[in-house]
CSV table of C-alpha atoms in Angstrom, one decimal:
chain,number,residue,atom,x,y,z
A,1,MET,CA,-52.3,-17.3,1.8
A,2,LYS,CA,-50.5,-20.5,2.9
A,3,LYS,CA,-52.6,-23.6,3.1
A,4,VAL,CA,-53.9,-24.4,6.5
A,5,VAL,CA,-53.7,-28.0,7.6
A,6,LEU,CA,-57.0,-29.8,8.5
A,7,GLN,CA,-56.4,-32.5,11.1
A,8,VAL,CA,-59.2,-34.9,11.9
A,9,ALA,CA,-59.2,-36.3,15.5
A,10,LEU,CA,-60.5,-39.9,15.8
A,11,ASP,CA,-61.7,-39.8,19.4
A,12,LEU,CA,-63.4,-43.2,19.3
A,13,LEU,CA,-63.0,-46.5,21.0
A,14,GLU,CA,-63.4,-48.8,18.0
A,15,LEU,CA,-60.6,-49.1,15.6
A,16,ASN,CA,-62.6,-50.4,12.6
A,17,ARG,CA,-65.0,-47.4,12.9
A,18,ALA,CA,-62.0,-45.1,13.1
A,19,VAL,CA,-60.5,-46.4,9.9
A,20,GLN,CA,-63.7,-46.0,8.0
A,21,ILE,CA,-64.2,-42.4,9.3
A,22,ALA,CA,-60.6,-41.6,8.4
A,23,LYS,CA,-61.2,-42.8,4.8
A,24,GLU,CA,-64.2,-40.6,4.5
A,25,ALA,CA,-62.5,-37.6,6.0
A,26,LEU,CA,-59.5,-37.9,3.7
A,27,ALA,CA,-61.9,-38.1,0.8
A,28,GLY,CA,-63.5,-34.8,2.0
A,29,GLY,CA,-60.2,-32.9,2.1
A,30,ALA,CA,-58.6,-33.7,5.5
A,31,ASP,CA,-54.7,-33.5,5.5
A,32,TRP,CA,-53.7,-35.2,8.8
A,33,ILE,CA,-55.3,-38.1,10.6
A,34,GLU,CA,-55.1,-38.2,14.4
A,35,ALA,CA,-55.3,-41.3,16.5
A,36,GLY,CA,-57.1,-39.7,19.4
A,37,THR,CA,-56.3,-40.4,23.0
A,38,PRO,CA,-59.5,-42.6,23.6
A,39,LEU,CA,-58.6,-44.7,20.6
A,40,ILE,CA,-55.0,-45.1,21.7
A,41,LYS,CA,-56.1,-46.1,25.2
A,42,SER,CA,-58.6,-48.5,23.8
A,43,GLU,CA,-56.5,-50.1,21.1
A,44,GLY,CA,-52.9,-49.3,22.1
A,45,MET,CA,-50.2,-48.8,19.5
A,46,GLN,CA,-52.2,-51.1,17.2
A,47,ALA,CA,-54.3,-48.1,16.4
A,48,ILE,CA,-51.3,-46.2,15.0
A,49,ARG,CA,-50.0,-49.3,13.2
A,50,THR,CA,-53.3,-49.8,11.5
A,51,LEU,CA,-53.7,-46.2,10.5
A,52,ARG,CA,-50.2,-46.3,9.0
A,53,GLU,CA,-51.0,-49.5,7.1
A,54,GLN,CA,-54.2,-48.2,5.8
A,55,PHE,CA,-52.9,-44.7,4.9
A,56,PRO,CA,-49.2,-45.2,4.1
A,57,ASN,CA,-48.7,-41.6,2.7
A,58,ALA,CA,-50.7,-39.7,5.3
A,59,VAL,CA,-49.4,-37.7,8.2
A,60,ILE,CA,-50.5,-39.7,11.3
A,61,VAL,CA,-50.7,-37.8,14.6
A,62,ALA,CA,-50.5,-39.8,17.8
A,63,ASP,CA,-52.3,-37.9,20.6
A,64,MET,CA,-50.4,-39.7,23.4
A,65,LYS,CA,-50.8,-36.8,25.9
A,66,ILE,CA,-47.4,-37.7,27.3
A,67,ALA,CA,-46.9,-36.7,30.9
A,68,ASP,CA,-43.8,-38.8,31.8
A,69,THR,CA,-41.3,-41.2,30.2
A,70,GLY,CA,-40.9,-38.9,27.2
A,71,THR,CA,-38.4,-41.1,25.3
A,72,MET,CA,-40.3,-44.3,25.7
A,73,GLU,CA,-43.7,-43.0,24.6
A,74,VAL,CA,-42.3,-41.1,21.6
A,75,GLU,CA,-40.3,-44.1,20.6
A,76,MET,CA,-43.3,-46.5,20.7
A,77,ALA,CA,-45.5,-44.1,18.8
A,78,ALA,CA,-42.8,-43.4,16.2
A,79,LYS,CA,-42.0,-47.1,15.7
A,80,ALA,CA,-45.8,-47.8,15.3
A,81,GLY,CA,-45.9,-45.2,12.4
A,82,ALA,CA,-46.7,-41.8,13.9
A,83,SER,CA,-45.4,-38.7,12.1
A,84,ILE,CA,-46.2,-36.4,14.9
A,85,VAL,CA,-46.5,-37.2,18.7
A,86,CYS,CA,-48.4,-35.1,21.2
A,87,ILE,CA,-47.2,-34.3,24.7
A,88,LEU,CA,-48.9,-32.4,27.5
A,89,ALA,CA,-47.6,-28.8,27.6
A,90,ASP,CA,-47.6,-28.9,31.4
A,91,ALA,CA,-45.3,-31.9,31.6
A,92,ASP,CA,-42.0,-31.3,33.4
A,93,ASN,CA,-39.3,-29.7,31.3
A,94,THR,CA,-37.1,-32.8,31.7
A,95,VAL,CA,-39.9,-34.9,30.1
A,96,ILE,CA,-40.3,-32.3,27.3
A,97,ALA,CA,-36.5,-32.4,26.7
A,98,GLU,CA,-36.4,-36.2,26.6
A,99,ALA,CA,-39.4,-36.3,24.2
A,100,ILE,CA,-37.7,-33.8,21.9
A,101,ARG,CA,-34.5,-35.8,21.8
A,102,ALA,CA,-36.5,-38.9,21.0
A,103,SER,CA,-38.5,-37.2,18.3
A,104,ARG,CA,-35.2,-36.1,16.6
A,105,LEU,CA,-33.8,-39.6,16.8
A,106,TYR,CA,-36.9,-41.2,15.3
A,107,GLY,CA,-37.7,-38.5,12.7
A,108,THR,CA,-41.0,-37.3,14.2
A,109,ARG,CA,-42.3,-33.9,15.2
A,110,LEU,CA,-43.5,-33.0,18.7
A,111,MET,CA,-46.8,-31.3,19.3
A,112,ALA,CA,-47.4,-29.8,22.8
A,113,ASP,CA,-51.0,-29.5,24.0
A,114,LEU,CA,-51.8,-26.5,26.2
A,115,ILE,CA,-54.9,-28.1,27.8
A,116,ASN,CA,-55.3,-26.9,31.4
A,117,VAL,CA,-52.1,-24.8,31.4
A,118,GLN,CA,-52.5,-21.9,33.8
A,119,ASN,CA,-50.3,-19.4,31.9
A,120,PRO,CA,-50.4,-20.4,28.3
A,121,VAL,CA,-48.4,-17.5,26.9
A,122,ALA,CA,-45.4,-18.0,29.2
A,123,ARG,CA,-45.5,-21.8,28.8
A,124,ALA,CA,-45.7,-21.6,25.0
A,125,ARG,CA,-42.6,-19.4,24.9
A,126,VAL,CA,-40.7,-22.0,27.1
A,127,LEU,CA,-41.9,-24.9,24.9
A,128,GLU,CA,-40.7,-23.1,21.8
A,129,SER,CA,-37.3,-22.4,23.4
A,130,LEU,CA,-37.0,-26.1,24.3
A,131,GLY,CA,-37.5,-27.1,20.7
A,132,VAL,CA,-41.2,-28.2,20.5
A,133,ASP,CA,-42.4,-28.1,16.9
A,134,ILE,CA,-46.1,-27.3,17.2
A,135,ILE,CA,-48.2,-25.7,20.0
A,136,VAL,CA,-51.9,-26.6,20.3
A,137,ALA,CA,-54.4,-24.1,21.8
A,138,HIS,CA,-56.8,-26.7,23.2
A,139,VAL,CA,-59.8,-26.4,25.5
A,140,GLY,CA,-61.0,-29.8,26.6
A,141,ILE,CA,-64.5,-31.1,26.1
A,142,ASP,CA,-65.5,-30.9,29.7
A,143,GLN,CA,-64.4,-27.3,29.8
A,144,GLN,CA,-66.2,-26.6,26.6
A,145,MET,CA,-69.4,-27.8,28.2
A,146,ILE,CA,-69.3,-25.0,30.7
A,147,GLY,CA,-68.6,-22.3,28.1
A,148,LYS,CA,-64.8,-22.1,27.7
A,149,ASP,CA,-63.6,-21.5,24.2
A,150,SER,CA,-60.4,-22.6,22.4
A,151,LEU,CA,-60.6,-19.5,20.1
A,152,ASP,CA,-60.0,-17.3,23.2
A,153,LEU,CA,-57.0,-19.4,24.0
A,154,LEU,CA,-55.7,-19.1,20.4
A,155,LYS,CA,-56.0,-15.3,20.6
A,156,THR,CA,-53.8,-15.1,23.7
A,157,ILE,CA,-50.9,-17.0,22.2
A,158,GLN,CA,-51.0,-15.9,18.6
A,159,GLY,CA,-48.0,-13.7,17.8
A,160,GLU,CA,-46.3,-14.6,21.0
A,161,ILE,CA,-44.4,-17.6,19.4
A,162,HIS,CA,-42.9,-18.3,16.0
A,163,ILE,CA,-43.6,-22.0,15.5
A,164,PRO,CA,-46.9,-23.3,14.0
A,165,VAL,CA,-50.0,-23.0,16.2
A,166,ALA,CA,-52.8,-25.5,16.1
A,167,ILE,CA,-56.3,-25.1,17.6
A,168,ALA,CA,-58.5,-27.9,18.9
A,169,GLY,CA,-61.7,-28.1,20.9
A,170,GLY,CA,-65.3,-27.9,19.7
A,171,LEU,CA,-64.6,-26.5,16.3
A,172,ASP,CA,-67.2,-26.6,13.5
A,173,ALA,CA,-67.6,-25.1,10.0
A,174,ALA,CA,-68.3,-21.7,11.4
A,175,THR,CA,-65.6,-21.5,14.0
A,176,ALA,CA,-62.9,-23.2,11.9
A,177,GLY,CA,-62.8,-20.2,9.6
A,178,LYS,CA,-62.6,-17.8,12.5
A,179,ALA,CA,-59.6,-19.8,13.8
A,180,VAL,CA,-57.8,-19.3,10.5
A,181,LYS,CA,-58.5,-15.6,10.6
A,182,HIS,CA,-57.0,-15.5,14.1
A,183,GLY,CA,-53.8,-17.2,12.9
A,184,ALA,CA,-54.2,-20.9,13.2
A,185,ASP,CA,-51.8,-22.9,11.1
A,186,ILE,CA,-53.5,-26.2,11.9
A,187,VAL,CA,-57.2,-26.7,12.6
A,188,ILE,CA,-58.0,-29.9,14.5
A,189,VAL,CA,-61.7,-31.0,14.3
A,190,GLY,CA,-63.0,-34.1,16.1
A,191,GLY,CA,-66.7,-34.6,16.8
A,192,TRP,CA,-68.1,-32.3,14.2
A,193,ILE,CA,-66.6,-34.6,11.6
A,194,ALA,CA,-66.2,-38.0,13.3
A,195,ARG,CA,-69.7,-38.0,14.6
A,196,SER,CA,-71.3,-36.9,11.4
A,197,ALA,CA,-73.6,-39.1,9.4
A,198,ASP,CA,-71.9,-37.6,6.4
A,199,VAL,CA,-68.2,-37.5,7.3
A,200,THR,CA,-67.1,-36.6,3.8
A,201,GLY,CA,-69.6,-33.8,3.4
A,202,SER,CA,-68.8,-32.4,6.9
A,203,THR,CA,-65.1,-32.5,6.1
A,204,GLN,CA,-65.7,-30.6,2.9
A,205,LEU,CA,-67.6,-27.9,4.8
A,206,ILE,CA,-64.6,-27.5,7.2
A,207,ARG,CA,-62.2,-27.5,4.2
A,208,GLN,CA,-64.2,-24.7,2.5
A,209,SER,CA,-64.3,-22.7,5.8
A,210,ILE,CA,-60.6,-22.8,6.4
A,211,ASP,CA,-59.7,-22.2,2.7
A,212,SER,CA,-62.0,-19.2,2.5
A,213,PRO,CA,-62.2,-18.0,6.0
A,214,SER,CA,-64.4,-15.2,7.3
A,215,ILE,CA,-65.3,-13.8,10.6
A,216,GLN,CA,-69.1,-13.4,10.9
A,217,ILE,CA,-70.4,-11.6,14.0
A,218,PRO,CA,-73.0,-13.9,15.4
A,219,GLU,CA,-76.2,-12.6,16.8
A,220,LYS,CA,-75.7,-12.1,20.5
A,221,LYS,CA,-77.9,-14.4,22.6
A,222,SER,CA,-78.4,-14.3,26.3
A,223,LEU,CA,-77.4,-17.4,28.3
A,224,ASP,CA,-81.1,-18.5,28.6
A,225,GLU,CA,-81.7,-18.0,24.9
A,226,GLU,CA,-78.6,-20.2,24.2
A,227,ILE,CA,-79.7,-22.9,26.6
A,228,HIS,CA,-83.2,-22.9,25.1
A,229,SER,CA,-81.9,-23.2,21.6
A,230,LEU,CA,-79.7,-26.1,22.5
A,231,PHE,CA,-82.4,-28.0,24.3
A,232,MET,CA,-84.8,-27.5,21.4
A,233,GLN,CA,-82.3,-29.3,19.2
A,234,VAL,CA,-82.1,-32.5,21.3
A,235,SER,CA,-84.5,-35.2,22.6
A,236,THR,CA,-85.2,-36.0,26.2
A,237,PRO,CA,-83.3,-39.3,25.9
A,238,ASN,CA,-80.3,-37.2,24.7
A,239,VAL,CA,-80.7,-35.0,27.8
A,240,SER,CA,-81.0,-38.0,30.2
A,241,ASP,CA,-78.0,-39.6,28.6
A,242,ALA,CA,-76.0,-36.4,29.1
A,243,MET,CA,-76.9,-36.6,32.9
A,244,HIS,CA,-75.8,-40.2,33.2
A,245,ARG,CA,-79.3,-41.6,32.7
A,246,LYS,CA,-80.9,-39.4,35.3
A,247,GLY,CA,-83.4,-36.5,35.5
A,248,ALA,CA,-86.5,-38.2,34.0
A,249,LEU,CA,-89.9,-37.7,35.6
A,250,PRO,CA,-91.4,-41.2,35.3
A,251,GLY,CA,-95.1,-41.8,34.6
A,252,LEU,CA,-95.8,-38.7,32.6
A,253,VAL,CA,-97.4,-38.9,29.1
A,254,SER,CA,-97.5,-36.2,26.4
A,255,VAL,CA,-101.2,-35.5,26.1
A,256,CYS,CA,-100.8,-34.0,22.7
A,257,GLY,CA,-98.3,-36.5,21.3
A,258,ASN,CA,-95.5,-35.2,19.2
A,259,VAL,CA,-94.9,-31.8,20.8
A,260,LYS,CA,-91.7,-30.2,22.2
A,261,MET,CA,-91.0,-27.8,25.1
A,262,ALA,CA,-88.0,-26.4,27.0
A,263,GLY,CA,-88.1,-23.7,29.6
A,264,LYS,CA,-87.5,-22.7,33.2
A,265,ALA,CA,-89.7,-24.1,35.9
A,266,VAL,CA,-92.4,-22.2,37.7
A,267,THR,CA,-93.2,-24.7,40.5
A,268,VAL,CA,-96.7,-25.2,42.0
A,269,GLN,CA,-97.6,-27.2,45.0
A,270,THR,CA,-101.3,-27.8,45.4
A,271,THR,CA,-103.7,-30.3,47.0
A,272,ALA,CA,-105.7,-32.8,45.1
A,273,GLY,CA,-107.9,-31.0,42.6
A,274,ASP,CA,-107.3,-27.5,44.0
A,275,TRP,CA,-106.8,-25.6,40.9
A,276,ALA,CA,-106.4,-22.1,42.4
A,277,LYS,CA,-102.6,-22.0,42.7
A,278,PRO,CA,-102.0,-23.7,39.3
A,279,VAL,CA,-104.1,-21.0,37.6
A,280,GLU,CA,-102.6,-18.2,39.6
A,281,ALA,CA,-99.2,-19.4,38.5
A,282,ILE,CA,-100.0,-18.5,34.9
A,283,GLU,CA,-100.0,-14.8,36.0
A,284,ILE,CA,-96.6,-15.2,37.6
A,285,ALA,CA,-94.9,-17.1,34.8
A,286,LYS,CA,-93.0,-15.4,32.1
A,287,THR,CA,-93.0,-16.1,28.4
A,288,GLY,CA,-91.2,-19.3,27.8
A,289,ASP,CA,-91.5,-20.7,31.3
A,290,VAL,CA,-92.9,-24.2,32.1
A,291,LEU,CA,-95.4,-24.7,34.9
A,292,VAL,CA,-94.6,-27.8,37.0
A,293,ILE,CA,-97.5,-28.8,39.2
A,294,ASN,CA,-97.6,-31.3,42.0
A,295,ASN,CA,-101.3,-32.3,42.4
A,296,ASP,CA,-100.4,-34.5,45.4
A,297,SER,CA,-99.7,-37.1,42.8
A,298,CYS,CA,-103.5,-37.8,42.7
A,299,THR,CA,-105.0,-39.1,39.5
A,300,HIS,CA,-108.7,-39.2,40.4
A,301,ILE,CA,-109.3,-35.5,40.2
A,302,ALA,CA,-107.8,-32.8,37.8
A,303,PRO,CA,-106.5,-29.4,38.7
A,304,TRP,CA,-106.1,-28.5,35.1
A,305,GLY,CA,-108.2,-28.3,31.9
A,306,GLU,CA,-108.8,-26.5,28.6
A,307,LEU,CA,-109.4,-23.0,29.9
A,308,ALA,CA,-106.2,-23.0,31.9
A,309,THR,CA,-104.3,-24.3,28.8
A,310,LEU,CA,-105.8,-21.6,26.6
A,311,SER,CA,-104.6,-19.0,29.2
A,312,CYS,CA,-101.1,-20.5,29.0
A,313,MET,CA,-101.0,-20.3,25.3
A,314,LYS,CA,-102.1,-16.7,25.3
A,315,LYS,CA,-99.4,-15.9,27.9
A,316,GLY,CA,-96.7,-17.6,25.9
A,317,ILE,CA,-96.0,-20.3,28.4
A,318,ALA,CA,-93.9,-23.1,26.9
A,319,GLY,CA,-95.6,-26.0,28.6
A,320,VAL,CA,-97.2,-27.6,31.6
A,321,VAL,CA,-96.2,-30.7,33.7
A,322,ILE,CA,-98.7,-32.2,36.1
A,323,ASP,CA,-97.9,-34.9,38.7
A,324,GLY,CA,-101.5,-35.8,38.6
A,325,ALA,CA,-104.5,-35.7,36.2
A,326,VAL,CA,-105.8,-33.4,33.5
A,327,ARG,CA,-109.2,-33.1,31.7
A,328,ASP,CA,-110.7,-31.6,28.6
A,329,ILE,CA,-108.3,-33.6,26.5
A,330,ASP,CA,-110.1,-33.2,23.2
A,331,ASP,CA,-109.9,-29.4,23.4
A,332,ILE,CA,-106.3,-29.5,24.5
A,333,ARG,CA,-105.2,-31.9,21.8
A,334,ALA,CA,-106.7,-29.6,19.2
A,335,MET,CA,-104.3,-26.9,20.6
A,336,LYS,CA,-101.2,-29.1,20.2
A,337,PHE,CA,-99.9,-27.6,23.5
A,338,PRO,CA,-97.0,-29.3,25.3
A,339,LEU,CA,-98.9,-30.7,28.3
A,340,PHE,CA,-97.6,-33.7,30.3
A,341,ALA,CA,-99.7,-35.5,32.9
A,342,ARG,CA,-100.0,-38.9,34.7
A,343,ALA,CA,-103.7,-39.5,34.0
A,344,ILE,CA,-106.8,-38.2,32.3
A,345,VAL,CA,-110.1,-37.9,34.2
A,346,PRO,CA,-113.2,-35.7,33.8
A,347,ASN,CA,-113.4,-34.8,37.5
A,348,ALA,CA,-112.5,-31.3,38.4
A,349,GLY,CA,-111.7,-29.9,41.9
A,350,GLU,CA,-112.4,-26.6,43.6
A,351,PRO,CA,-110.3,-23.4,43.8
A,352,LYS,CA,-109.5,-23.5,47.5
A,353,GLY,CA,-106.2,-21.7,47.3
A,354,LEU,CA,-104.1,-24.1,49.3
A,355,GLY,CA,-100.4,-24.6,48.4
A,356,GLU,CA,-97.4,-22.7,47.2
A,357,ILE,CA,-96.0,-21.1,44.0
A,358,ASN,CA,-92.3,-21.1,43.3
A,359,ALA,CA,-91.2,-23.3,46.2
A,360,GLU,CA,-89.3,-26.6,46.1
A,361,ILE,CA,-91.6,-29.4,45.1
A,362,LEU,CA,-91.4,-33.1,44.7
A,363,CYS,CA,-92.7,-34.1,41.2
A,364,CYS,CA,-92.8,-37.7,40.0
A,365,GLY,CA,-90.0,-38.5,42.5
A,366,GLN,CA,-87.7,-35.7,41.6
A,367,TYR,CA,-87.1,-32.5,43.6
A,368,ILE,CA,-87.6,-29.5,41.4
A,369,HIS,CA,-86.7,-25.9,42.2
A,370,PRO,CA,-87.9,-22.7,40.6
A,371,GLY,CA,-85.7,-21.9,37.7
A,372,ASP,CA,-84.6,-25.5,37.0
A,373,TRP,CA,-84.9,-26.3,33.3
A,374,VAL,CA,-87.6,-28.7,32.1
A,375,VAL,CA,-87.5,-30.4,28.7
A,376,GLY,CA,-90.4,-32.4,27.3
A,377,ASP,CA,-91.2,-34.4,24.2
A,378,GLU,CA,-93.1,-37.5,23.3
A,379,SER,CA,-90.5,-39.6,25.1
A,380,GLY,CA,-91.3,-37.9,28.4
A,381,VAL,CA,-90.0,-35.1,30.6
A,382,VAL,CA,-86.5,-34.4,32.1
A,383,VAL,CA,-85.6,-31.8,34.7
A,384,ILE,CA,-82.1,-30.3,34.8
A,385,PRO,CA,-80.7,-28.3,37.8
A,386,ARG,CA,-80.5,-24.7,36.7
A,387,GLU,CA,-76.8,-24.5,37.6
A,388,ARG,CA,-76.0,-27.3,35.2
A,389,ALA,CA,-78.4,-26.3,32.4
A,390,TYR,CA,-75.8,-25.0,29.9
A,391,GLU,CA,-73.4,-27.8,30.5
A,392,VAL,CA,-76.1,-30.5,30.1
A,393,ALA,CA,-77.5,-28.9,27.0
A,394,ARG,CA,-74.1,-28.9,25.4
A,395,ARG,CA,-73.5,-32.5,26.4
A,396,ALA,CA,-76.9,-33.6,25.1
A,397,LEU,CA,-76.0,-32.1,21.7
A,398,GLU,CA,-72.8,-34.3,21.7
A,399,VAL,CA,-74.9,-37.3,22.5
A,400,LYS,CA,-77.1,-36.5,19.5
A,401,LYS,CA,-74.1,-36.2,17.2
A,402,THR,CA,-72.7,-39.6,18.4
A,403,GLU,CA,-76.1,-41.2,17.7
A,404,ALA,CA,-76.2,-39.7,14.2
A,405,ARG,CA,-73.0,-41.5,13.2
A,406,ILE,CA,-74.1,-44.8,14.8
A,407,ARG,CA,-77.4,-44.5,13.0
A,408,GLU,CA,-75.6,-44.1,9.7
A,409,GLU,CA,-73.4,-47.1,10.3
A,410,ILE,CA,-76.5,-49.2,11.1
A,411,ARG,CA,-78.2,-48.0,8.0
A,412,ARG,CA,-75.1,-49.2,6.0
A,413,GLY,CA,-75.6,-52.7,7.3
A,414,SER,CA,-74.0,-52.9,10.7
A,415,THR,CA,-75.9,-53.5,14.0
A,416,LEU,CA,-75.9,-51.7,17.3
A,417,SER,CA,-74.1,-54.6,18.9
A,418,ALA,CA,-71.4,-54.6,16.3
A,419,VAL,CA,-70.9,-50.8,16.2
A,420,SER,CA,-70.6,-50.7,20.0
A,421,GLU,CA,-68.5,-53.8,20.3
A,422,LEU,CA,-70.7,-54.8,23.3
A,423,ILE,CA,-69.0,-58.1,24.2
A,424,LYS,CA,-65.6,-56.4,24.3
A,425,TRP,CA,-66.8,-53.6,26.5
A,426,GLU,CA,-69.0,-55.6,28.9
A,427,LYS,CA,-67.9,-55.1,32.5
A,428,LYS,CA,-65.7,-58.0,33.6
């Protein structure tokens, strides 16, 4: 079997960090280094010049995403040191033709990116006929967040053209091997390598996967199972960051400390201390659900205690959130149950039966609907609208990956300010 090329996409903003990651990726077995679009937009052609200076013998890919002025953009990338220049596949044919002429003049190859192309098979055939050197089956990150898959795109175009086919978008050690099995000549990996705390090790895993590919049939999960699995891998700060610093329920404290929960909300509206509806909701909730209770935001009287908590545990409920107070804390802490409340008091109320179950409620300043996802840990609680749950869970995992790499760079002696280049990126 011919050797499949491993291209590492440096989709960062900071050039110094990109160079270091490139060194570690090449040490792990990467073949080509890509100056990603964010890096080019941040640093301009200096990004390509620097990569060429640092890696004089490497293939440098400039992900210019050309949409117009094909000659000018290919020329500037080529003169800066690019070996391959990327153009948008849906650029006008005149732009494609000019870019091809320039690439021939300056000794580079042209790679066309199928991102957002409506008819990828037909467009790939046209691009091949025009003289494009490489076609990329690429699903963008925002599309990945809602479940679209570059492997599906690869399958549609493989065998339809006779030039090398690359694949990009959300690949990891498992899916890289599948891509090779489905005919990829070039595997482009970005975040799974560039955001890793161990770039060299992660690159080696990808290299092994594409050199010895296999297609493993994954265990089929329902959408809810997939969402739950993703949320259990991330923190509530990760989730909040994924929603542009929104979604938190302020004022809540994890009664049992270091516990974790994620599940769909069963909402409960009650009056201060009336524990009838909260307890009745246990019977309605399904395994894995989270009870979210508005106790009229009152903290002087509790609608919840140890016996209700024990009932939840026996039912398999994932956790409880109370905009109000809770009691019997010693017993509940012994259970290590994910319970979040605003206060602790010994006073109990009476089961009057007022309120609603599974209606829209206002909890800690946030409107929550039945079926919204609720994630909680020692940092607090975040609510995610049900229609965005999968997307947010995927984005939160990307936030976690980014932090893993930054954490490693700080561990090596940098600082958060230096890694983030704060002064450079302060709003002017």
